[in-house]
């Protein structure tokens, strides 16, 4: 496989990481409900997802029409192998034979999700990665994982704590890998046929990774410390808001809506508490008048988890940056057949080179040296924009006033026009400092004025 | 978007009340993604400049125009991707790219870039069209992706570039219009000379008029020398094109697009040949050009650029007639100077407009019917039977592939 194909496969690899993560969370939930520890972890599901992809690449053509059946058989086989890998399952089957089948299935029910991981691997076998497929995965898995987490939070201790502690890093991994895969594959789709790929834009890769890292840190912090704060805040705000409402004037309709909301919230809250704690020991409430119940103690292992996650995240960011650096060094530019030129243009004019005095076909103009040149260069830029160009019958100050009235430009344009008028028609010799100020204004205006 | 934000907030609240950090985490990530997306949706295209530069405004059929497309990200932040969809009029072709067909748009030149901060990229293409006409590129729809490469904002910019593709010109045999007296151009063999166009001196020969002796040169050389002048002849030609290819009322369009195009190719080829011979020539046709008038006309002239002016007009002409051809000939009779050769290019039986042609001849013009279309010989024969000079113009194949235009008696 060539390097280009490997890079093409990067979003797919990330998508597989994400797929394996959500399948693992689901497996953990099933095990938590079954009150059994999960014998198989994330690597197993990841291996099965990769196996699904590899099997498709190798066997699909050979199997031909029978391929769906082959996939089904392989998926069942993957689930079966995972199930049999659990020592508890083997012990039950050895003791009780087929009579203990139901109990054996319950002992490692999550292992059967290996089939799902395998099938998800099959789904990502086509290269380049399909952003719609990855987007669908994210779109379904984010609410799905939230639902799983809420369901998992309703299980009895210690399964609840174990499940939440194990699932959280997986969810973070799922989000990171999934969002990265989606971004890269989207870029690939947009750039189809135009030789646009992320290696050409390291700044974007850095921005993406930084945003992802920042988002993960903020989200982890909010998840760790924000929950209680939100509950307290809402609890504290509820009574004053109600009082303000009464004084500001509740109508009959709004009062009925409020009453309905309070009754509904109380009912839902009671139901959730009963489901979470079937023995009926409701945790102490903080505000009897608000009816809002504080959650139980946070997970004791949370600080350790966040520390480990932070380290993993930092290593991952570093790895991506190093890889990006390596790949950028050996960029393959032969893909695009459209000749194009790239340059970094910060809105300044090129130095006045002896041979570049005249503008060519999209060539750069010489750098203006004074206020008059800067104003003229700016006018030349505005020529491309019918609404912004200066009318022949317009004075510089009228033109500047019109643009400002239309919401374009600012005081700098008036000042530049004034400098131009003084130097060009007023026979005023501007000082070097004034000239420099005019040039700086022109540079800034060139950046800020709308494009043509 | 509002639904996503609401869902994220609900997740955060639910996670907070149920003490499920994963739900809070998922909600917070979703919310932050939406915040970033909203920021990009608002300002994503603010610092993007898009420019399209065509290398020329007119091009001969089969030739290509250079096209440069420039994008410039004038911000400190990179752009994951920027896509520009330039609308192209039907028939436009780009050598380097296949045009994309959309549900709403027949042809779109699609480009995508990923831009670093302040990066400016110029991409160069070659544009042509598969038929004559006025073609356009634009307006352009710019779409930008947020940092997570999700489509964030779109904006249509009304930047339209127009270029004209002239009709195809094929090499043709000599038309050889009738020589006449007067006018300014040089003849192959002149019988008269134009005294306003001095051409040099020659030694005196017995019988030469004495008034042509160049006194100063004769004095300097100490031998009688005679002034020489350019020979001249009248060759003002007016090409009158009959846009209709089938008999019937002028408003009957018919499905004869290809035949009309073939006539345009014949007209363009004849115009080009007249220009090569530096004849003073003009053009008239009853077709629409986008102007208010129903008569497309270029007055006769031998100035440089005359052929290009007529080719421009031919490029803009509609494939259907704007008025009956006989009326056009009546207009021509009012404008043509005596002595003008009027070349009537038609693919139809010329006898219905014989009256108008005879009126032209009565005004001193010399009418030559050039039969085109599927049966040029028939057209020429009918013109001759009506008492007019006639030629037949036929190409050696379809107008797109023909290599030669033969104009024969």
PDB file of N, CA, C and O in Angstrom, chain B residues 201-214 218 223-228:
ATOM      1  N   UNK B 201       7.907  56.760 -58.451  1.00  0.00           N
ATOM      2  CA  UNK B 201       8.190  57.404 -59.741  1.00  0.00           C
ATOM      3  C   UNK B 201       8.745  56.370 -60.707  1.00  0.00           C
ATOM      4  O   UNK B 201       9.209  55.299 -60.295  1.00  0.00           O
ATOM      5  N   UNK B 202       8.664  56.674 -61.972  1.00  0.00           N
ATOM      6  CA  UNK B 202       9.271  55.819 -62.995  1.00  0.00           C
ATOM      7  C   UNK B 202       9.753  56.720 -64.138  1.00  0.00           C
ATOM      8  O   UNK B 202       9.283  57.867 -64.270  1.00  0.00           O
ATOM      9  N   UNK B 203      10.674  56.200 -64.961  1.00  0.00           N
ATOM     10  CA  UNK B 203      11.160  57.032 -66.071  1.00  0.00           C
ATOM     11  C   UNK B 203      10.047  57.321 -67.071  1.00  0.00           C
ATOM     12  O   UNK B 203       9.123  56.523 -67.233  1.00  0.00           O
ATOM     13  N   UNK B 204      10.160  58.424 -67.663  1.00  0.00           N
ATOM     14  CA  UNK B 204       9.169  58.848 -68.676  1.00  0.00           C
ATOM     15  C   UNK B 204       9.287  57.969 -69.921  1.00  0.00           C
ATOM     16  O   UNK B 204      10.375  57.563 -70.302  1.00  0.00           O
ATOM     17  N   UNK B 205       8.157  57.638 -70.501  1.00  0.00           N
ATOM     18  CA  UNK B 205       8.137  56.893 -71.763  1.00  0.00           C
ATOM     19  C   UNK B 205       7.321  57.704 -72.756  1.00  0.00           C
ATOM     20  O   UNK B 205       6.381  58.408 -72.349  1.00  0.00           O
ATOM     21  N   UNK B 206       7.665  57.622 -73.998  1.00  0.00           N
ATOM     22  CA  UNK B 206       6.907  58.406 -74.977  1.00  0.00           C
ATOM     23  C   UNK B 206       5.432  58.059 -74.918  1.00  0.00           C
ATOM     24  O   UNK B 206       5.075  56.890 -74.821  1.00  0.00           O
ATOM     25  N   UNK B 207       4.620  59.089 -74.948  1.00  0.00           N
ATOM     26  CA  UNK B 207       3.182  58.895 -74.880  1.00  0.00           C
ATOM     27  C   UNK B 207       2.613  59.149 -73.504  1.00  0.00           C
ATOM     28  O   UNK B 207       1.394  59.282 -73.340  1.00  0.00           O
ATOM     29  N   UNK B 208       3.473  59.186 -72.477  1.00  0.00           N
ATOM     30  CA  UNK B 208       2.981  59.452 -71.117  1.00  0.00           C
ATOM     31  C   UNK B 208       2.478  60.884 -71.024  1.00  0.00           C
ATOM     32  O   UNK B 208       3.029  61.778 -71.666  1.00  0.00           O
ATOM     33  N   UNK B 209       1.434  61.112 -70.227  1.00  0.00           N
ATOM     34  CA  UNK B 209       0.942  62.487 -70.089  1.00  0.00           C
ATOM     35  C   UNK B 209       1.970  63.381 -69.391  1.00  0.00           C
ATOM     36  O   UNK B 209       2.584  62.976 -68.395  1.00  0.00           O
ATOM     37  N   UNK B 210       2.146  64.541 -69.925  1.00  0.00           N
ATOM     38  CA  UNK B 210       3.176  65.456 -69.406  1.00  0.00           C
ATOM     39  C   UNK B 210       2.803  65.946 -67.993  1.00  0.00           C
ATOM     40  O   UNK B 210       3.659  66.201 -67.165  1.00  0.00           O
ATOM     41  N   UNK B 211       1.481  66.004 -67.722  1.00  0.00           N
ATOM     42  CA  UNK B 211       1.066  66.516 -66.408  1.00  0.00           C
ATOM     43  C   UNK B 211       1.475  65.596 -65.257  1.00  0.00           C
ATOM     44  O   UNK B 211       1.389  65.953 -64.103  1.00  0.00           O
ATOM     45  N   UNK B 212       1.926  64.383 -65.615  1.00  0.00           N
ATOM     46  CA  UNK B 212       2.344  63.462 -64.548  1.00  0.00           C
ATOM     47  C   UNK B 212       3.856  63.519 -64.268  1.00  0.00           C
ATOM     48  O   UNK B 212       4.351  62.762 -63.457  1.00  0.00           O
ATOM     49  N   UNK B 213       4.520  64.385 -64.940  1.00  0.00           N
ATOM     50  CA  UNK B 213       5.975  64.484 -64.720  1.00  0.00           C
ATOM     51  C   UNK B 213       6.226  65.031 -63.320  1.00  0.00           C
ATOM     52  O   UNK B 213       5.585  65.999 -62.891  1.00  0.00           O
ATOM     53  N   UNK B 214       7.118  64.354 -62.613  1.00  0.00           N
ATOM     54  CA  UNK B 214       7.476  64.796 -61.258  1.00  0.00           C
ATOM     55  C   UNK B 214       8.639  65.772 -61.404  1.00  0.00           C
ATOM     56  O   UNK B 214       9.785  65.363 -61.627  1.00  0.00           O
ATOM     57  N   UNK B 218      12.702  64.933 -61.481  1.00  0.00           N
ATOM     58  CA  UNK B 218      13.295  65.037 -62.814  1.00  0.00           C
ATOM     59  C   UNK B 218      14.485  65.996 -62.785  1.00  0.00           C
ATOM     60  O   UNK B 218      15.544  65.708 -63.369  1.00  0.00           O
ATOM     61  N   UNK B 223      16.679  63.779 -65.560  1.00  0.00           N
ATOM     62  CA  UNK B 223      15.988  62.948 -66.554  1.00  0.00           C
ATOM     63  C   UNK B 223      14.503  63.024 -66.246  1.00  0.00           C
ATOM     64  O   UNK B 223      14.137  63.130 -65.070  1.00  0.00           O
ATOM     65  N   UNK B 224      13.642  62.998 -67.241  1.00  0.00           N
ATOM     66  CA  UNK B 224      12.204  63.108 -66.962  1.00  0.00           C
ATOM     67  C   UNK B 224      11.678  61.874 -66.213  1.00  0.00           C
ATOM     68  O   UNK B 224      11.898  60.749 -66.649  1.00  0.00           O
ATOM     69  N   UNK B 225      11.055  62.144 -65.098  1.00  0.00           N
ATOM     70  CA  UNK B 225      10.481  61.046 -64.282  1.00  0.00           C
ATOM     71  C   UNK B 225       8.985  61.280 -64.133  1.00  0.00           C
ATOM     72  O   UNK B 225       8.516  62.418 -64.026  1.00  0.00           O
ATOM     73  N   UNK B 226       8.278  60.196 -64.062  1.00  0.00           N
ATOM     74  CA  UNK B 226       6.814  60.275 -64.010  1.00  0.00           C
ATOM     75  C   UNK B 226       6.281  59.776 -62.660  1.00  0.00           C
ATOM     76  O   UNK B 226       6.822  58.823 -62.097  1.00  0.00           O
ATOM     77  N   UNK B 227       5.249  60.402 -62.176  1.00  0.00           N
ATOM     78  CA  UNK B 227       4.622  59.922 -60.932  1.00  0.00           C
ATOM     79  C   UNK B 227       3.796  58.672 -61.226  1.00  0.00           C
ATOM     80  O   UNK B 227       3.162  58.574 -62.279  1.00  0.00           O
ATOM     81  N   UNK B 228       3.830  57.736 -60.250  1.00  0.00           N
ATOM     82  CA  UNK B 228       2.999  56.523 -60.359  1.00  0.00           C
ATOM     83  C   UNK B 228       1.994  56.509 -59.221  1.00  0.00           C
ATOM     84  O   UNK B 228       2.269  56.968 -58.128  1.00  0.00           O
TER      85      UNK B 228
END
